Amino acid sequence: MKNKIYQFPKGFFWGTATSAYQVEGGIRSNDWEASKQIPHPGKTCDHYHRFGEDFLLAKRLNQNAHRLSLEWSRIEPAKGQWDSAALQHYQRVLEFLKASGFTTFVTLHHFTNPVWVAEQGGWLAERTVEDFKNYVDKVAQSLGHLIDFWVTVNEPSVYAYMSFWQGIWPPFRKNPVTAWRVYRNLQRAHNQAYRIIHQYYPQSQVGFAQNIALHEAFWRDKLDAWASINYPFNRTKNDYLGLNQYFYHPKIGARKRFGLTDMGWVIHPPALYEVLLKLKKFNLPVYITENGLADARDDKRAAYINQYLAWAQRAISEGVDVRGYFYWSLLDNYEWPVKSADTGFDYKFGLVEVDFSDPALPRKVRPSAYEYGKICQTNSLILTPNS
Ligand code: BGC
């Protein structure tokens, strides 16, 4: 068997993704902090102070784009009150990225809400949709010139499911009807954000990041494709489609055929290809806004990235307009708890290792980060028979 070369389109974006609450540290006034029944991130990676060196690491690893999120509770700690220091901070962050040559992908909502939003009923309340509009307006006015791609909402279906149906995340509700209303409100919030951002920047690129799974069971897959692809994308306006791809659900009993991540998620690279093909009919550019795995030993990560990318490239060669890939995540970080035993720091998604005993300690670049770095540098992937 020979080596195989997979070439990516010219101008492809190579990066990593993070979210504010998971990496920044020191966030005090959101609904996660206010909840007693979940572990909190504390200082987590202290990325709030160390963003410069973290971005320089990403640059040294040949990345040319970066996805991050803004923390609404920092920017608007009380309704209608804008924190100019927080806005200045994000301005410095984005200026640093731009000056270092990164294209910026900025998420406006990544699971967390200001406490005052939660208190007024969170995403079940009509006025939250209105308030989100004001927040987006403020961000567009103050930071819009530094934002290349807008990701309005991260994974609306996951948020609605985990927070309002499974009841595992704040506000811990367990009602499918309620979850569906939240899902629709988030879609409305996205559409409003789309309009506002385009008023300020007519040429801007606005979308949202959708988590899309692949199911081996035919009807399960049909249903999920309707709920996570057709329904949301037909009801929303988008300049591009953002895809977070992590999940593959084999038929019951078939799990043993596949490798698992440290979180027990099934590794199945063709799932990315299959999901990308399902997005082709929308005729829009696609960015893989997240894909990655928890792998503390770093013994699966390089192969995971290689294989998922090889399948992405196959989708590209079959006409899906994929223009970028963001590995989740640049750093080990606070991971949203899913089991009662989770501490928030059990799962290591980072290309770069963080010592949480003292976030001031130096970061450690994992071997897989250099592997990914080669792909980013050459805009291509070489698979040897054993990779
Ligand atoms: C989320 C991230 C999260 C990752 C791993 C994604 O669904 O957007 O915030 O850390 O999955 O669970």
Tab-separated table of C-alpha atoms and ligand atoms in Angstrom:
chain	number	residue	atom	x	y	z
A	1	MET	CA	0.000	0.000	0.000
A	2	LYS	CA	1.222	3.457	-0.892
A	3	ASN	CA	0.911	6.761	0.923
A	4	LYS	CA	-2.189	8.719	0.036
A	5	ILE	CA	-2.271	12.502	-0.248
A	6	TYR	CA	-5.402	14.466	0.497
A	7	GLN	CA	-5.249	18.041	-0.736
A	8	PHE	CA	-7.547	20.710	0.735
A	9	PRO	CA	-8.959	23.677	-1.185
A	10	LYS	CA	-6.921	26.854	-1.411
A	11	GLY	CA	-7.603	29.279	1.447
A	12	PHE	CA	-8.896	26.553	3.759
A	13	PHE	CA	-9.244	27.655	7.380
A	14	TRP	CA	-7.356	25.555	9.908
A	15	GLY	CA	-7.964	26.245	13.545
A	16	THR	CA	-9.233	25.234	16.943
A	17	ALA	CA	-12.305	26.225	18.914
A	18	THR	CA	-12.869	27.206	22.546
A	19	SER	CA	-15.663	28.782	24.554
A	20	ALA	CA	-15.413	31.515	27.168
A	21	TYR	CA	-16.713	29.721	30.254
A	22	GLN	CA	-14.626	26.649	29.509
A	23	VAL	CA	-11.266	28.428	29.229
A	24	GLU	CA	-11.303	31.986	30.542
A	25	GLY	CA	-11.626	31.602	34.289
A	26	GLY	CA	-13.079	34.153	36.689
A	27	ILE	CA	-16.587	34.360	35.213
A	28	ARG	CA	-18.931	35.120	38.095
A	29	SER	CA	-22.353	36.147	36.963
A	30	ASN	CA	-23.726	33.449	34.711
A	31	ASP	CA	-26.294	30.709	35.333
A	32	TRP	CA	-23.653	27.964	35.638
A	33	GLU	CA	-21.820	29.823	38.397
A	34	ALA	CA	-25.129	30.402	40.146
A	35	SER	CA	-26.022	26.689	40.146
A	36	LYS	CA	-25.073	24.802	43.268
A	37	GLN	CA	-25.443	21.280	41.892
A	38	ILE	CA	-22.653	21.406	39.299
A	39	PRO	CA	-18.883	21.823	39.650
A	40	HIS	CA	-17.535	25.183	38.543
A	41	PRO	CA	-14.446	25.941	36.451
A	42	GLY	CA	-12.792	28.436	38.827
A	43	LYS	CA	-9.735	29.761	37.038
A	44	THR	CA	-9.803	26.890	34.512
A	45	CYS	CA	-7.017	27.695	31.951
A	46	ASP	CA	-6.830	31.342	32.967
A	47	HIS	CA	-7.071	32.039	29.255
A	48	TYR	CA	-8.580	35.405	30.194
A	49	HIS	CA	-5.059	36.477	31.121
A	50	ARG	CA	-3.033	34.097	29.001
A	51	PHE	CA	-4.817	34.466	25.663
A	52	GLY	CA	-1.750	36.015	24.029
A	53	GLU	CA	0.577	33.121	24.668
A	54	ASP	CA	-2.187	30.621	23.849
A	55	PHE	CA	-2.792	32.262	20.478
A	56	LEU	CA	0.936	32.364	19.754
A	57	LEU	CA	1.031	28.626	20.395
A	58	ALA	CA	-1.792	28.144	17.907
A	59	LYS	CA	0.118	30.276	15.455
A	60	ARG	CA	3.284	28.253	15.939
A	61	LEU	CA	1.165	25.211	15.186
A	62	ASN	CA	0.363	26.840	11.818
A	63	GLN	CA	-3.295	27.588	12.475
A	64	ASN	CA	-4.750	30.473	10.496
A	65	ALA	CA	-8.200	30.805	12.067
A	66	HIS	CA	-9.571	30.706	15.587
A	67	ARG	CA	-13.034	30.240	17.034
A	68	LEU	CA	-13.847	31.650	20.463
A	69	SER	CA	-16.944	32.806	22.293
A	70	LEU	CA	-17.882	36.017	24.053
A	71	GLU	CA	-19.349	35.745	27.527
A	72	TRP	CA	-22.654	37.608	27.546
A	73	SER	CA	-22.603	37.882	31.365
A	74	ARG	CA	-19.317	39.775	31.246
A	75	ILE	CA	-20.515	42.182	28.578
A	76	GLU	CA	-23.972	42.788	30.081
A	77	PRO	CA	-23.774	41.845	33.781
A	78	ALA	CA	-27.129	43.503	34.462
A	79	LYS	CA	-29.899	44.128	31.962
A	80	GLY	CA	-29.055	47.136	29.803
A	81	GLN	CA	-25.758	47.771	31.595
A	82	TRP	CA	-22.743	47.388	29.415
A	83	ASP	CA	-19.383	46.676	30.945
A	84	SER	CA	-16.905	48.707	28.971
A	85	ALA	CA	-13.911	46.928	30.532
A	86	ALA	CA	-15.269	43.583	29.282
A	87	LEU	CA	-15.794	44.999	25.802
A	88	GLN	CA	-12.279	46.418	25.838
A	89	HIS	CA	-10.931	43.060	26.900
A	90	TYR	CA	-12.574	41.292	23.975
A	91	GLN	CA	-11.364	44.068	21.712
A	92	ARG	CA	-7.793	43.362	22.820
A	93	VAL	CA	-8.318	39.630	22.326
A	94	LEU	CA	-9.672	40.040	18.810
A	95	GLU	CA	-7.068	42.656	17.879
A	96	PHE	CA	-4.373	40.282	19.007
A	97	LEU	CA	-5.791	37.516	16.835
A	98	LYS	CA	-6.111	39.786	13.806
A	99	ALA	CA	-2.606	41.186	14.283
A	100	SER	CA	-1.287	37.625	14.440
A	101	GLY	CA	-2.926	36.788	11.134
A	102	PHE	CA	-5.929	34.768	12.323
A	103	THR	CA	-9.347	34.848	10.738
A	104	THR	CA	-11.819	35.202	13.601
A	105	PHE	CA	-14.918	33.071	14.181
A	106	VAL	CA	-16.861	34.509	17.105
A	107	THR	CA	-19.646	32.703	18.948
A	108	LEU	CA	-22.190	34.925	20.686
A	109	HIS	CA	-23.895	32.280	22.809
A	110	HIS	CA	-22.142	29.112	23.949
A	111	PHE	CA	-24.479	27.523	26.539
A	112	THR	CA	-24.114	30.106	29.339
A	113	ASN	CA	-26.457	32.986	30.221
A	114	PRO	CA	-26.223	35.990	32.503
A	115	VAL	CA	-27.942	35.367	35.838
A	116	TRP	CA	-30.495	38.092	35.094
A	117	VAL	CA	-31.468	36.263	31.897
A	118	ALA	CA	-31.902	33.013	33.827
A	119	GLU	CA	-34.002	34.818	36.447
A	120	GLN	CA	-36.433	36.171	33.901
A	121	GLY	CA	-37.081	32.652	32.571
A	122	GLY	CA	-34.045	32.091	30.373
A	123	TRP	CA	-34.692	30.902	26.834
A	124	LEU	CA	-38.303	30.105	27.612
A	125	ALA	CA	-39.050	33.800	27.982
A	126	GLU	CA	-39.916	35.916	24.969
A	127	ARG	CA	-37.984	38.837	26.386
A	128	THR	CA	-34.755	36.864	26.342
A	129	VAL	CA	-35.018	36.781	22.561
A	130	GLU	CA	-35.403	40.576	22.664
A	131	ASP	CA	-32.525	40.992	25.110
A	132	PHE	CA	-30.253	38.831	23.010
A	133	LYS	CA	-30.993	41.198	20.140
A	134	ASN	CA	-29.709	44.153	22.182
A	135	TYR	CA	-26.592	42.235	23.142
A	136	VAL	CA	-25.878	41.349	19.515
A	137	ASP	CA	-26.423	44.972	18.535
A	138	LYS	CA	-23.903	46.097	21.145
A	139	VAL	CA	-21.330	43.520	20.048
A	140	ALA	CA	-21.808	44.410	16.389
A	141	GLN	CA	-21.321	48.110	17.188
A	142	SER	CA	-18.276	47.693	19.392
A	143	LEU	CA	-16.480	44.632	18.067
A	144	GLY	CA	-17.984	43.921	14.661
A	145	HIS	CA	-15.020	45.309	12.753
A	146	LEU	CA	-12.843	42.571	14.267
A	147	ILE	CA	-15.198	39.654	13.578
A	148	ASP	CA	-14.867	37.797	10.288
A	149	PHE	CA	-17.382	34.994	10.873
A	150	TRP	CA	-20.277	35.139	13.291
A	151	VAL	CA	-21.508	32.009	15.054
A	152	THR	CA	-24.696	33.278	16.678
A	153	VAL	CA	-25.566	30.250	18.810
A	154	ASN	CA	-23.592	27.132	19.629
A	155	GLU	CA	-25.556	23.897	19.295
A	156	PRO	CA	-29.100	25.097	19.978
A	157	SER	CA	-30.431	21.528	19.910
A	158	VAL	CA	-27.868	20.273	22.434
A	159	TYR	CA	-28.541	23.222	24.717
A	160	ALA	CA	-32.310	22.705	24.572
A	161	TYR	CA	-31.924	18.961	25.123
A	162	MET	CA	-29.406	19.033	27.981
A	163	SER	CA	-30.885	22.001	29.833
A	164	PHE	CA	-34.636	21.588	29.256
A	165	TRP	CA	-35.244	17.923	28.448
A	166	GLN	CA	-32.538	15.875	30.153
A	167	GLY	CA	-32.321	18.473	32.908
A	168	ILE	CA	-28.587	17.937	33.371
A	169	TRP	CA	-27.486	21.542	32.778
A	170	PRO	CA	-28.974	24.776	34.145
A	171	PRO	CA	-31.876	25.407	34.512
A	172	PHE	CA	-32.339	21.625	35.015
A	173	ARG	CA	-35.777	21.336	33.425
A	174	LYS	CA	-37.123	18.005	32.210
A	175	ASN	CA	-39.834	18.687	29.729
A	176	PRO	CA	-39.642	17.867	26.002
A	177	VAL	CA	-42.304	20.444	25.094
A	178	THR	CA	-40.378	23.137	26.893
A	179	ALA	CA	-37.165	22.015	25.207
A	180	TRP	CA	-38.815	22.364	21.826
A	181	ARG	CA	-39.928	25.918	22.648
A	182	VAL	CA	-36.389	26.793	23.675
A	183	TYR	CA	-35.066	25.349	20.430
A	184	ARG	CA	-37.466	27.535	18.450
A	185	ASN	CA	-36.615	30.625	20.501
A	186	LEU	CA	-32.945	30.090	19.780
A	187	GLN	CA	-33.723	29.872	16.082
A	188	ARG	CA	-35.630	33.152	16.310
A	189	ALA	CA	-32.736	34.684	18.207
A	190	HIS	CA	-30.406	33.553	15.453
A	191	ASN	CA	-32.572	35.071	12.730
A	192	GLN	CA	-32.731	38.391	14.554
A	193	ALA	CA	-28.984	38.361	15.061
A	194	TYR	CA	-28.559	37.596	11.379
A	195	ARG	CA	-30.587	40.694	10.469
A	196	ILE	CA	-28.822	43.014	12.894
A	197	ILE	CA	-25.318	41.939	11.949
A	198	HIS	CA	-26.135	42.380	8.280
A	199	GLN	CA	-27.447	45.876	8.953
A	200	TYR	CA	-24.023	46.854	10.264
A	201	TYR	CA	-21.993	44.642	7.949
A	202	PRO	CA	-23.878	43.685	4.795
A	203	GLN	CA	-21.059	41.405	3.647
A	204	SER	CA	-20.684	39.586	6.951
A	205	GLN	CA	-20.778	35.800	7.220
A	206	VAL	CA	-23.339	34.692	9.765
A	207	GLY	CA	-24.341	31.166	10.765
A	208	PHE	CA	-24.684	28.973	13.831
A	209	ALA	CA	-22.936	25.798	14.942
A	210	GLN	CA	-25.154	22.745	14.817
A	211	ASN	CA	-24.294	19.412	16.398
A	212	ILE	CA	-25.288	16.715	13.906
A	213	ALA	CA	-25.040	13.020	14.707
A	214	LEU	CA	-25.209	9.995	12.464
A	215	HIS	CA	-27.341	7.017	13.486
A	216	GLU	CA	-26.980	3.564	12.017
A	217	ALA	CA	-30.642	2.827	12.767
A	218	PHE	CA	-32.551	4.065	9.706
A	219	TRP	CA	-35.618	5.644	11.328
A	220	ARG	CA	-33.654	7.155	14.173
A	221	ASP	CA	-31.402	8.764	11.596
A	222	LYS	CA	-34.338	10.075	9.537
A	223	LEU	CA	-35.918	11.605	12.601
A	224	ASP	CA	-32.682	13.162	13.782
A	225	ALA	CA	-31.872	14.510	10.307
A	226	TRP	CA	-35.258	16.215	10.328
A	227	ALA	CA	-34.804	17.680	13.820
A	228	SER	CA	-31.193	18.729	13.464
A	229	ILE	CA	-30.874	19.501	9.738
A	230	ASN	CA	-34.062	20.104	7.768
A	231	TYR	CA	-36.182	21.783	10.396
A	232	PRO	CA	-33.565	24.224	11.746
A	233	PHE	CA	-31.817	25.058	8.481
A	234	ASN	CA	-35.064	25.637	6.606
A	235	ARG	CA	-36.276	28.029	9.298
A	236	THR	CA	-33.108	30.080	9.607
A	237	LYS	CA	-31.119	32.431	7.420
A	238	ASN	CA	-27.471	31.499	7.015
A	239	ASP	CA	-24.476	32.571	4.977
A	240	TYR	CA	-22.763	29.307	5.830
A	241	LEU	CA	-23.492	26.138	7.766
A	242	GLY	CA	-21.513	25.444	10.936
A	243	LEU	CA	-21.150	21.749	11.727
A	244	ASN	CA	-20.053	20.281	15.051
A	245	GLN	CA	-19.549	16.575	14.440
A	246	TYR	CA	-18.843	14.204	17.305
A	247	PHE	CA	-21.530	11.539	17.405
A	248	TYR	CA	-22.111	8.243	15.711
A	249	HIS	CA	-24.692	5.866	17.113
A	250	PRO	CA	-24.298	2.272	15.957
A	251	LYS	CA	-27.161	-0.180	16.315
A	252	ILE	CA	-27.510	-1.668	19.769
A	253	GLY	CA	-24.854	-4.295	20.351
A	254	ALA	CA	-22.517	-2.992	17.632
A	255	ARG	CA	-20.512	-0.604	19.820
A	256	LYS	CA	-17.677	-3.075	20.249
A	257	ARG	CA	-16.705	-2.702	16.597
A	258	PHE	CA	-15.460	0.821	17.175
A	259	GLY	CA	-12.874	2.631	19.240
A	260	LEU	CA	-14.154	4.885	22.001
A	261	THR	CA	-12.963	8.237	23.298
A	262	ASP	CA	-12.334	8.763	27.026
A	263	MET	CA	-15.934	9.976	27.256
A	264	GLY	CA	-17.167	6.730	25.749
A	265	TRP	CA	-18.132	8.376	22.455
A	266	VAL	CA	-17.824	6.117	19.414
A	267	ILE	CA	-15.027	7.009	16.999
A	268	HIS	CA	-16.316	6.650	13.447
A	269	PRO	CA	-14.662	8.964	10.893
A	270	PRO	CA	-17.053	8.162	7.994
A	271	ALA	CA	-19.806	9.821	10.059
A	272	LEU	CA	-18.315	13.200	9.178
A	273	TYR	CA	-18.503	12.352	5.486
A	274	GLU	CA	-22.085	11.113	5.705
A	275	VAL	CA	-23.248	14.206	7.574
A	276	LEU	CA	-21.429	16.534	5.176
A	277	LEU	CA	-23.192	14.895	2.241
A	278	LYS	CA	-26.535	15.557	3.931
A	279	LEU	CA	-25.681	19.271	3.975
A	280	LYS	CA	-24.848	19.456	0.274
A	281	LYS	CA	-28.425	20.244	-0.783
A	282	PHE	CA	-28.317	23.631	0.968
A	283	ASN	CA	-25.648	24.884	-1.454
A	284	LEU	CA	-23.856	26.864	1.207
A	285	PRO	CA	-20.241	26.878	2.353
A	286	VAL	CA	-19.723	24.570	5.323
A	287	TYR	CA	-17.293	25.085	8.184
A	288	ILE	CA	-16.576	22.231	10.546
A	289	THR	CA	-16.825	24.417	13.618
A	290	GLU	CA	-15.987	21.519	15.980
A	291	ASN	CA	-14.705	17.962	15.860
A	292	GLY	CA	-12.467	16.309	18.411
A	293	LEU	CA	-12.110	13.863	21.248
A	294	ALA	CA	-11.237	13.430	24.893
A	295	ASP	CA	-7.972	11.475	24.933
A	296	ALA	CA	-5.835	12.019	28.031
A	297	ARG	CA	-3.068	9.731	26.806
A	298	ASP	CA	-2.971	11.380	23.378
A	299	ASP	CA	-2.667	7.980	21.761
A	300	LYS	CA	-5.753	8.270	19.553
A	301	ARG	CA	-5.875	11.967	18.750
A	302	ALA	CA	-3.539	12.173	15.751
A	303	ALA	CA	-5.178	9.208	14.014
A	304	TYR	CA	-8.627	10.596	14.849
A	305	ILE	CA	-7.834	13.944	13.240
A	306	ASN	CA	-6.230	12.288	10.211
A	307	GLN	CA	-9.123	9.962	9.590
A	308	TYR	CA	-11.900	12.493	10.100
A	309	LEU	CA	-10.084	14.888	7.783
A	310	ALA	CA	-9.586	12.208	5.136
A	311	TRP	CA	-13.356	11.684	5.138
A	312	ALA	CA	-13.981	15.428	5.043
A	313	GLN	CA	-11.737	15.673	2.015
A	314	ARG	CA	-13.693	12.905	0.347
A	315	ALA	CA	-16.888	14.913	0.862
A	316	ILE	CA	-15.142	17.935	-0.649
A	317	SER	CA	-14.113	15.889	-3.683
A	318	GLU	CA	-17.789	14.939	-4.053
A	319	GLY	CA	-18.883	18.547	-4.158
A	320	VAL	CA	-19.542	19.636	-0.574
A	321	ASP	CA	-18.143	23.151	-0.214
A	322	VAL	CA	-16.218	22.643	3.045
A	323	ARG	CA	-13.968	25.616	3.759
A	324	GLY	CA	-12.569	25.143	7.230
A	325	TYR	CA	-11.936	22.800	10.149
A	326	PHE	CA	-11.728	23.643	13.852
A	327	TYR	CA	-10.418	20.987	16.173
A	328	TRP	CA	-12.064	21.031	19.602
A	329	SER	CA	-10.070	22.168	21.450
A	330	LEU	CA	-6.867	24.172	21.587
A	331	LEU	CA	-6.517	23.618	25.341
A	332	ASP	CA	-7.671	21.081	27.888
A	333	ASN	CA	-10.518	22.900	29.545
A	334	TYR	CA	-13.587	22.769	31.750
A	335	GLU	CA	-15.891	20.164	30.254
A	336	TRP	CA	-19.653	20.528	30.811
A	337	PRO	CA	-20.525	17.840	33.388
A	338	VAL	CA	-22.759	15.024	32.173
A	339	LYS	CA	-22.521	12.589	35.088
A	340	SER	CA	-22.847	13.356	38.776
A	341	ALA	CA	-19.252	12.216	39.368
A	342	ASP	CA	-17.773	14.622	36.794
A	343	THR	CA	-15.486	17.278	38.225
A	344	GLY	CA	-15.421	19.339	35.047
A	345	PHE	CA	-11.768	18.542	34.470
A	346	ASP	CA	-11.817	14.811	33.790
A	347	TYR	CA	-11.788	14.947	30.008
A	348	LYS	CA	-8.816	16.142	28.014
A	349	PHE	CA	-9.773	17.503	24.630
A	350	GLY	CA	-6.711	19.733	24.187
A	351	LEU	CA	-4.031	19.741	21.551
A	352	VAL	CA	-2.271	21.470	24.408
A	353	GLU	CA	-2.167	20.120	27.949
A	354	VAL	CA	-3.003	22.405	30.867
A	355	ASP	CA	-1.958	21.764	34.438
A	356	PHE	CA	-5.034	22.796	36.422
A	357	SER	CA	-3.288	22.573	39.759
A	358	ASP	CA	-1.772	25.901	38.820
A	359	PRO	CA	-2.846	27.556	35.578
A	360	ALA	CA	0.312	29.683	35.707
A	361	LEU	CA	2.439	26.639	34.870
A	362	PRO	CA	3.657	26.354	31.283
A	363	ARG	CA	1.373	24.752	28.694
A	364	LYS	CA	2.519	21.438	27.208
A	365	VAL	CA	2.034	20.867	23.518
A	366	ARG	CA	0.940	17.281	22.862
A	367	PRO	CA	2.540	15.257	20.028
A	368	SER	CA	-0.768	15.166	18.121
A	369	ALA	CA	-0.697	18.966	17.982
A	370	TYR	CA	2.413	18.821	15.827
A	371	GLU	CA	0.766	16.246	13.570
A	372	TYR	CA	-2.194	18.560	13.100
A	373	GLY	CA	0.288	21.410	12.645
A	374	LYS	CA	1.770	19.670	9.609
A	375	ILE	CA	-1.635	19.406	8.016
A	376	CYS	CA	-2.322	23.084	8.697
A	377	GLN	CA	1.031	24.073	7.254
A	378	THR	CA	0.822	22.062	4.044
A	379	ASN	CA	-2.946	22.333	3.537
A	380	SER	CA	-2.843	18.628	2.922
A	381	LEU	CA	-2.836	15.334	4.714
A	382	ILE	CA	-0.623	12.383	3.970
A	383	LEU	CA	-1.921	9.038	5.168
A	384	THR	CA	0.586	6.244	5.388
A	385	PRO	CA	-0.709	2.662	5.490
A	386	ASN	CA	-0.526	2.710	9.302
A	387	SER	CA	-1.849	6.157	10.104
B	1	BGC	C1	-19.532	21.760	22.742
B	1	BGC	C2	-18.260	22.030	23.534
B	1	BGC	C3	-17.889	20.811	24.330
B	1	BGC	C4	-17.648	19.670	23.379
B	1	BGC	C5	-17.262	18.383	24.066
B	1	BGC	C6	-19.503	20.436	22.039
B	1	BGC	O1	-20.768	19.929	21.864
B	1	BGC	O2	-19.799	22.803	21.853
B	1	BGC	O3	-18.484	23.154	24.335
B	1	BGC	O4	-16.802	20.993	25.166
B	1	BGC	O5	-18.848	19.407	22.685
B	1	BGC	O6	-18.279	17.922	24.868
